[in-house]
Amino acid sequence: MARGRPCRWDRLRAAREHPRAYAGDALPPRGGEGVLLCAAGGVEAGTGGSVPTERKIALVAEIKALIEESEIAIGMAYQGMPVTDQTQLRSRLSEAGVTLRVVKNSLLLRAADEAGREQFRALADGPTALVTHPDDPVAAARAVENWRRDNADTPFEVRNAVIGDQLVDAAYVADLATVPPREELLGRLAGGLTGKITELAMLLQASTRELAGLIDARARQLEEAEG
């Protein structure tokens, strides 16, 4: 059977200029079109060309590891995002310790099955980018929502997310972004505990003083009775 051939030279050139876009760890060129190959007879064989079996196995293993290591994974639609915005988004997320990775849905589905994480199947809806964080869902949600707020005119959509073992919608992610940072919450907790401990100490001191007063009063009563 004849090998597929490039239907459009400009798409083939785009693939050569953006080789990492097809390694699974970067956004595709604008439009998400990849290299379009034609099968013998001129029938389109699909976007992105064929992926060697070994490469598919490796990609599934990588996505599976990402699924297993992430406390949160946000499913994001990115169609039509300019390359400059893609770069800015990745940079902003990275500053918050958040990772963005484009995944092929068929590989994501397979990885979800292998990891035993059925919830992740719901993220495979159209061209998909995963925004993940290993242990801080609030940081990931806030980074995404802050970028979306500052770039309201850019094509960008949060579809849903998996947090732990729970599948949530975009509204939940938006609400999660309003939760104070972990450091602030810990500070509030520590302050609250300090306040409670101080109140307890004052109560104990007051009780001790009251007990001492009662003992003194009783001693005086006994002395007066003897006298």
Coordinates of C-alpha atoms in Angstrom, one line a residue, residues 1 4 19 53 131 138 145 198 215 218 221:
M1 CA 0.0 0.0 0.0
G4 CA 0.6 8.8 2.6
P19 CA 8.5 19.2 15.9
T53 CA 3.1 1.7 17.9
V131 CA -3.8 21.6 33.1
V138 CA -6.5 25.6 44.2
E145 CA -9.0 31.5 35.9
T198 CA -4.5 31.8 74.8
I215 CA -9.1 28.3 99.8
R218 CA -12.2 29.0 103.9
Q221 CA -13.5 31.0 108.3

